[in-house]
Backbone as JSON Lines, residues from 0, in Angstrom:
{"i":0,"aa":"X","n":[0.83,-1.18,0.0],"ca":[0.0,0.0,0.0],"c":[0.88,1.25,0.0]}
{"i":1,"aa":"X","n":[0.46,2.77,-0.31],"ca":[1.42,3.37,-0.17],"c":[0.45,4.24,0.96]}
{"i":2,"aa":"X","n":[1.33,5.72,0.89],"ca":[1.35,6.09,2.39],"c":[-0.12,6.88,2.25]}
{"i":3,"aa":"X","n":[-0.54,7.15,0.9],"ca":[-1.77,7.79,1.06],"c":[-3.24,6.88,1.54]}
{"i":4,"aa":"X","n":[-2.67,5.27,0.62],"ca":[-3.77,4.55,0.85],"c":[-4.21,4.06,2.41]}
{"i":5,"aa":"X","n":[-2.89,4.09,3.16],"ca":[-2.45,3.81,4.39],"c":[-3.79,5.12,5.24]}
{"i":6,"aa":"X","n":[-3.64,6.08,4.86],"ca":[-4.13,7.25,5.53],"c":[-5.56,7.06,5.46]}
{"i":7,"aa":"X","n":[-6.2,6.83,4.63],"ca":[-7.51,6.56,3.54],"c":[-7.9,5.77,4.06]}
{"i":8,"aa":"X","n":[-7.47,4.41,4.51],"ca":[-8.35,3.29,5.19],"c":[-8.0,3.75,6.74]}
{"i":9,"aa":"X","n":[-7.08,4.42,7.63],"ca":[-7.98,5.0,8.33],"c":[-6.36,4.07,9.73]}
{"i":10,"aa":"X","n":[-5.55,2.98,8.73],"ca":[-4.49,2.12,9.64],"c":[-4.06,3.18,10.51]}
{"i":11,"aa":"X","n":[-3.19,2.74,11.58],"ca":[-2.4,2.68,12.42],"c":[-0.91,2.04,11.8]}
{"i":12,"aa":"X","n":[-0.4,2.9,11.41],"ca":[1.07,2.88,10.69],"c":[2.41,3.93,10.65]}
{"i":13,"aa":"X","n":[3.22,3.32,10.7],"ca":[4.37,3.9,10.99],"c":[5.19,3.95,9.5]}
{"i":14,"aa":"X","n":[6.21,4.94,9.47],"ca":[7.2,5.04,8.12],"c":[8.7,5.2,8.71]}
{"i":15,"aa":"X","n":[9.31,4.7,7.69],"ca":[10.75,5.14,7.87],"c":[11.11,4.94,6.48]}
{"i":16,"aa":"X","n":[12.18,6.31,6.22],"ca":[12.76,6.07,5.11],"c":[14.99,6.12,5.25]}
{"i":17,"aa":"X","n":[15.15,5.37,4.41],"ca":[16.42,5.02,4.39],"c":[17.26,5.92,2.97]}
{"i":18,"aa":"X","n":[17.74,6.98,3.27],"ca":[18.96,7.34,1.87],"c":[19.86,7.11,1.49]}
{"i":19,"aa":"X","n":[19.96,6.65,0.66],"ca":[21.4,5.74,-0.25],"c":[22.71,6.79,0.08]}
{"i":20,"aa":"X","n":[22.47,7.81,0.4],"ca":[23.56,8.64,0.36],"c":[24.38,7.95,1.56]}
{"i":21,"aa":"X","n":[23.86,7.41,2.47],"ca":[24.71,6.84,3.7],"c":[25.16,5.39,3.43]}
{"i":22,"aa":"X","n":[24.46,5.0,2.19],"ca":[24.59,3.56,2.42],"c":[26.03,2.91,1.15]}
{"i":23,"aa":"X","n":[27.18,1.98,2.1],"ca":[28.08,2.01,1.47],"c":[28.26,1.51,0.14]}
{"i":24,"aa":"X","n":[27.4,0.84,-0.14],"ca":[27.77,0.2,-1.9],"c":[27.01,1.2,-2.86]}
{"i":25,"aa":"X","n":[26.31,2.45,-2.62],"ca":[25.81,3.31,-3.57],"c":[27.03,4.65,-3.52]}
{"i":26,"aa":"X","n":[27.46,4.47,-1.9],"ca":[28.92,5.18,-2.08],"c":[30.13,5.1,-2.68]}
{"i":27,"aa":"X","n":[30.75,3.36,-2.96],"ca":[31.34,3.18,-3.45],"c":[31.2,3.46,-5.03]}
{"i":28,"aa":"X","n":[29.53,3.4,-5.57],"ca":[29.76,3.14,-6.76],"c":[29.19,4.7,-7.23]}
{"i":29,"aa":"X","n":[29.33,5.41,-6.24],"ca":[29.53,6.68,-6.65],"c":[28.02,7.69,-7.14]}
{"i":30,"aa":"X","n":[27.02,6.85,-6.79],"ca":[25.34,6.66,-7.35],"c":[24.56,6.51,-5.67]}
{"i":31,"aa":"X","n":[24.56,7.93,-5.4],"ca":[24.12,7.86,-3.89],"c":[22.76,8.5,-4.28]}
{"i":32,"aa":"X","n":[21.68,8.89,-5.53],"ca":[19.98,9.44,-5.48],"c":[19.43,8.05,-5.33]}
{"i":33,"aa":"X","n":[18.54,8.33,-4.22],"ca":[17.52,7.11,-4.0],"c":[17.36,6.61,-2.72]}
{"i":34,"aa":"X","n":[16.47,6.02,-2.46],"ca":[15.65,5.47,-0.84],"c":[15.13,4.45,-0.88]}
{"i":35,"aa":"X","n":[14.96,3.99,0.21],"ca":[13.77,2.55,0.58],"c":[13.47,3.32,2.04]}
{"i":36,"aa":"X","n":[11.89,3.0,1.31],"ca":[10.82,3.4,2.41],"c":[9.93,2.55,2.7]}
{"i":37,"aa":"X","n":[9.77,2.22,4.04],"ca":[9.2,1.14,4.31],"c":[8.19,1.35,5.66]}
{"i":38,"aa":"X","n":[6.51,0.81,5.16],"ca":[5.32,1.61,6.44],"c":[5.01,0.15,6.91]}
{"i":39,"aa":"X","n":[4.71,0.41,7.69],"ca":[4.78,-1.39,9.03],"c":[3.1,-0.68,10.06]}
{"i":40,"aa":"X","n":[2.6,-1.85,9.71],"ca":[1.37,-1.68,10.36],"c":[1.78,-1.39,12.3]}
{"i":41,"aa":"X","n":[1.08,-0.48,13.3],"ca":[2.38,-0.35,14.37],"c":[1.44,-1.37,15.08]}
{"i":42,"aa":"X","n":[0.43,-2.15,15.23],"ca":[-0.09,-3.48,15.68],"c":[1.11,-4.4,16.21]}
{"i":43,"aa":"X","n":[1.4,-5.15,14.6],"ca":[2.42,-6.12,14.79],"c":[3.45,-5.94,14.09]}
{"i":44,"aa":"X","n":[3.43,-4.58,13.27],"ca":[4.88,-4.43,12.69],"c":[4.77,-5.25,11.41]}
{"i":45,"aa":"X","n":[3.41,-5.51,10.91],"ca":[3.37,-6.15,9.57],"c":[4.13,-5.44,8.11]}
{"i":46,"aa":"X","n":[4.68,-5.47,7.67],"ca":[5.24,-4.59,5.96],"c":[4.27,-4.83,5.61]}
{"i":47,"aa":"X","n":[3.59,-3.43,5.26],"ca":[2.58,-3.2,5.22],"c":[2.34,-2.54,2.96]}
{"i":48,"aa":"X","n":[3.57,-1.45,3.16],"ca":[4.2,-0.93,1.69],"c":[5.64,-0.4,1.77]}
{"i":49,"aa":"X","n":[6.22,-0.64,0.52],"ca":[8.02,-0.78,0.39],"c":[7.71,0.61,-0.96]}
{"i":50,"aa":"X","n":[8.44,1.48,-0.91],"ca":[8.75,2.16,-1.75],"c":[10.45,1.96,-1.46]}
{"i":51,"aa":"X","n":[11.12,1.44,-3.29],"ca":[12.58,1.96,-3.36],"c":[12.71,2.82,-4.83]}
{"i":52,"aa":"X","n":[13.92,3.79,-4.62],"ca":[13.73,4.7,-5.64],"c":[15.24,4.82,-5.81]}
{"i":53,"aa":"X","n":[16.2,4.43,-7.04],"ca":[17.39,4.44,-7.4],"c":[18.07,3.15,-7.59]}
{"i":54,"aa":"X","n":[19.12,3.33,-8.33],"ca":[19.97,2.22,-9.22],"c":[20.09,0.98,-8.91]}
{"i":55,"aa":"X","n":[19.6,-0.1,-9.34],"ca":[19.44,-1.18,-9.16],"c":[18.53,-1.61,-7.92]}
{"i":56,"aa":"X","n":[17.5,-0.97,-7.92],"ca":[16.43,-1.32,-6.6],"c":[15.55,-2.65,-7.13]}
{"i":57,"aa":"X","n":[15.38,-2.45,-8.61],"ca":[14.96,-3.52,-8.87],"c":[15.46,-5.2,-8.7]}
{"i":58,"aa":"X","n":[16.99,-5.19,-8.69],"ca":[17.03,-6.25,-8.03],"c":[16.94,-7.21,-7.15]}
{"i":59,"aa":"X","n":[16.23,-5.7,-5.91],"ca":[16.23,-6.02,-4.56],"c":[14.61,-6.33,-4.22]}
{"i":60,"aa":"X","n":[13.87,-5.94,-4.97],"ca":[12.71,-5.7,-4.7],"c":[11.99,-6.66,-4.56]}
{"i":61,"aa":"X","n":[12.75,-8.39,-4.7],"ca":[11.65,-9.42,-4.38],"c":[11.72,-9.62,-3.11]}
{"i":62,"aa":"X","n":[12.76,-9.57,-2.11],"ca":[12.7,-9.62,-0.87],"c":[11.84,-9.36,-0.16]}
{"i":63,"aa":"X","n":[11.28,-7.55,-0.17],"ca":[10.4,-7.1,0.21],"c":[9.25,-7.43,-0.19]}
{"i":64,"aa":"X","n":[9.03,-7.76,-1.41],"ca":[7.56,-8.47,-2.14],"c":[7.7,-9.88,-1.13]}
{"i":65,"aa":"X","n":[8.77,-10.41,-1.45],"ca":[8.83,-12.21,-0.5],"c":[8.09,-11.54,0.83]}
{"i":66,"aa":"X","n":[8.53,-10.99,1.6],"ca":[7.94,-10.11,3.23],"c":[6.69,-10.16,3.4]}
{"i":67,"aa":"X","n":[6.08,-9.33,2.41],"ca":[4.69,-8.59,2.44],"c":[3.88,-9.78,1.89]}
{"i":68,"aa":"X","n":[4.03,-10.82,1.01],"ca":[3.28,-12.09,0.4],"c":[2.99,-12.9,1.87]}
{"i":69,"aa":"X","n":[4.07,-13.3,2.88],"ca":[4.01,-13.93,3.59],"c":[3.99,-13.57,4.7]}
{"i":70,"aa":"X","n":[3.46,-12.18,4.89],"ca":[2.87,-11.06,6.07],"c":[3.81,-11.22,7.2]}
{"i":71,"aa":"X","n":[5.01,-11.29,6.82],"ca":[6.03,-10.97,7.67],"c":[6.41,-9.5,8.21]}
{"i":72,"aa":"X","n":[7.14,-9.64,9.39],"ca":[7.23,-8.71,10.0],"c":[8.49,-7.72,9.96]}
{"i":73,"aa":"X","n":[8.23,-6.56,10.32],"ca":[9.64,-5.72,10.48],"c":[10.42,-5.97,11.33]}
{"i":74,"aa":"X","n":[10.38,-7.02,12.63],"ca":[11.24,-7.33,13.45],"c":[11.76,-8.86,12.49]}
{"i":75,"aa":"X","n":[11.14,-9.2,12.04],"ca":[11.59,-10.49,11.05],"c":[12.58,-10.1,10.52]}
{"i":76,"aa":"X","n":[12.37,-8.88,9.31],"ca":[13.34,-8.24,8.44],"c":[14.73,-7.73,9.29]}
{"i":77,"aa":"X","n":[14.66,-7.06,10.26],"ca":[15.82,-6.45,10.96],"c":[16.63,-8.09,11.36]}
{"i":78,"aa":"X","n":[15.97,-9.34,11.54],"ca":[17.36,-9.87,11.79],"c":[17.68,-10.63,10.39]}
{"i":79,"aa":"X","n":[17.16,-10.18,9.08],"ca":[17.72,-11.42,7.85],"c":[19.27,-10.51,7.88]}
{"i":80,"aa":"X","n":[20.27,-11.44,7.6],"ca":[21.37,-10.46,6.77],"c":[21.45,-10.57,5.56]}
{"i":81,"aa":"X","n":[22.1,-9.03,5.19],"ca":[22.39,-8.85,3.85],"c":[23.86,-8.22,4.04]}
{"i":82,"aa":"X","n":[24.61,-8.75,2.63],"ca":[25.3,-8.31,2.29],"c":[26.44,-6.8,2.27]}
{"i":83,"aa":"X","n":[27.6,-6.82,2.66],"ca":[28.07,-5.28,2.96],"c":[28.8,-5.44,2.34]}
{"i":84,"aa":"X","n":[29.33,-4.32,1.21],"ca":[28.33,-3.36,0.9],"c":[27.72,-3.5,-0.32]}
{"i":85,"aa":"X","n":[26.41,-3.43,-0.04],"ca":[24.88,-3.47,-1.22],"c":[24.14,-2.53,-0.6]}
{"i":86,"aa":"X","n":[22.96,-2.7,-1.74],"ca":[22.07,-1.25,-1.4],"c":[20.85,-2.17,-1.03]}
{"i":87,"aa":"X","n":[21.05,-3.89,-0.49],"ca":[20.1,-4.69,-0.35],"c":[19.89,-4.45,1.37]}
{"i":88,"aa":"X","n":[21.65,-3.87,1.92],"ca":[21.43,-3.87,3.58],"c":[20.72,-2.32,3.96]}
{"i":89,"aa":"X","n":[20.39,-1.27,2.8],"ca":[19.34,-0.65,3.1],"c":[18.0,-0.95,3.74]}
{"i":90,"aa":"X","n":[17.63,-2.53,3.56],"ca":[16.57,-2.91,4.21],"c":[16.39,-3.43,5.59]}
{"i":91,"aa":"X","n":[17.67,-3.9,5.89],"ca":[17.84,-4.15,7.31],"c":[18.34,-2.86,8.52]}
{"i":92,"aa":"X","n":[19.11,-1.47,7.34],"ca":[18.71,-0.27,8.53],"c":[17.25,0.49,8.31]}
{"i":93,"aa":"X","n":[16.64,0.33,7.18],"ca":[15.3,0.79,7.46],"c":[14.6,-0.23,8.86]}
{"i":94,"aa":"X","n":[14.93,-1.55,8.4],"ca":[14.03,-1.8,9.95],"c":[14.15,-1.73,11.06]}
{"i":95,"aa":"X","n":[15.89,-1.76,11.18],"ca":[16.56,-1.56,12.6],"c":[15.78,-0.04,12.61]}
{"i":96,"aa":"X","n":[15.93,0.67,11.89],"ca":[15.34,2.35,12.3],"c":[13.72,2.11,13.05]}
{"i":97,"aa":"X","n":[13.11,1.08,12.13],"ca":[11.61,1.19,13.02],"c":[11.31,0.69,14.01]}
{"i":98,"aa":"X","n":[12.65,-0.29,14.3],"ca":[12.11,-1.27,15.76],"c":[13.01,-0.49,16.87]}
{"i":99,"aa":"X","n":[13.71,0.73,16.23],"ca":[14.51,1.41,17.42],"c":[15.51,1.11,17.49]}
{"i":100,"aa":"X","n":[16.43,0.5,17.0],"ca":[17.95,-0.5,16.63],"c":[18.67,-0.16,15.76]}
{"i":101,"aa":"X","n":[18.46,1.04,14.79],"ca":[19.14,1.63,13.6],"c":[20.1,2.4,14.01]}
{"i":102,"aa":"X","n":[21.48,2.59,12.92],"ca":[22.49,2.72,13.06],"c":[22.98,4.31,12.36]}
{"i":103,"aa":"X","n":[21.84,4.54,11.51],"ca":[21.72,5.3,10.25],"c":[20.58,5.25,9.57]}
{"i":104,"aa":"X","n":[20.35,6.72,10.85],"ca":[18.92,7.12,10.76],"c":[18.85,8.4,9.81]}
């Protein structure tokens, strides 16, 4: 869902967004425009909607689809690991940021 539809039905939801500018493999490769934003129902912390925006997000983007298919949670996501440095461990400080555990906020 995104953040308007979120508003519209009326949820109880939280956002956090993550900028590539901090994150080291968009630094290395010199391509720091872009985010992953991610709204978690604040109930149970369900991934609720994933917005990512910049270079190669599409590769990353089944993870978060895998998440939200199988109504997994944002405390789920904060412990998978990913890779350093990729713009895939953008998803594990967006969640550390929502469960209060983020490093790079």
């Amino acid at each position: 869902m995104t953040e308007i539809e979120l508003k519209k039905k009326g949820i109880d939801y939280k956002i956090e967004k993550y900028s590539f500018s901090v994150n080291g493999k968009a630094l290395a490769d010199d391509d720091t425009e872009g985010f992953t934003k991610i709204m978690i129902d604040n109930k149970y912390g369900e991934i609720l909607g994933v917005v990512k925006v910049g270079a190669h997000v599409t590769e990353i983007i089944c993870q978060t689809s895998a998440y939200m298919f199988l109504e997994g949670t944002v405390d789920e996501l904060a412990k998978m690991i990913q890779p350093h440095p990729s713009i895939s461990e953008g998803l594990l400080e967006v969640a550390n940021n929502l469960i209060g555990k983020g490093i790079h906020p």
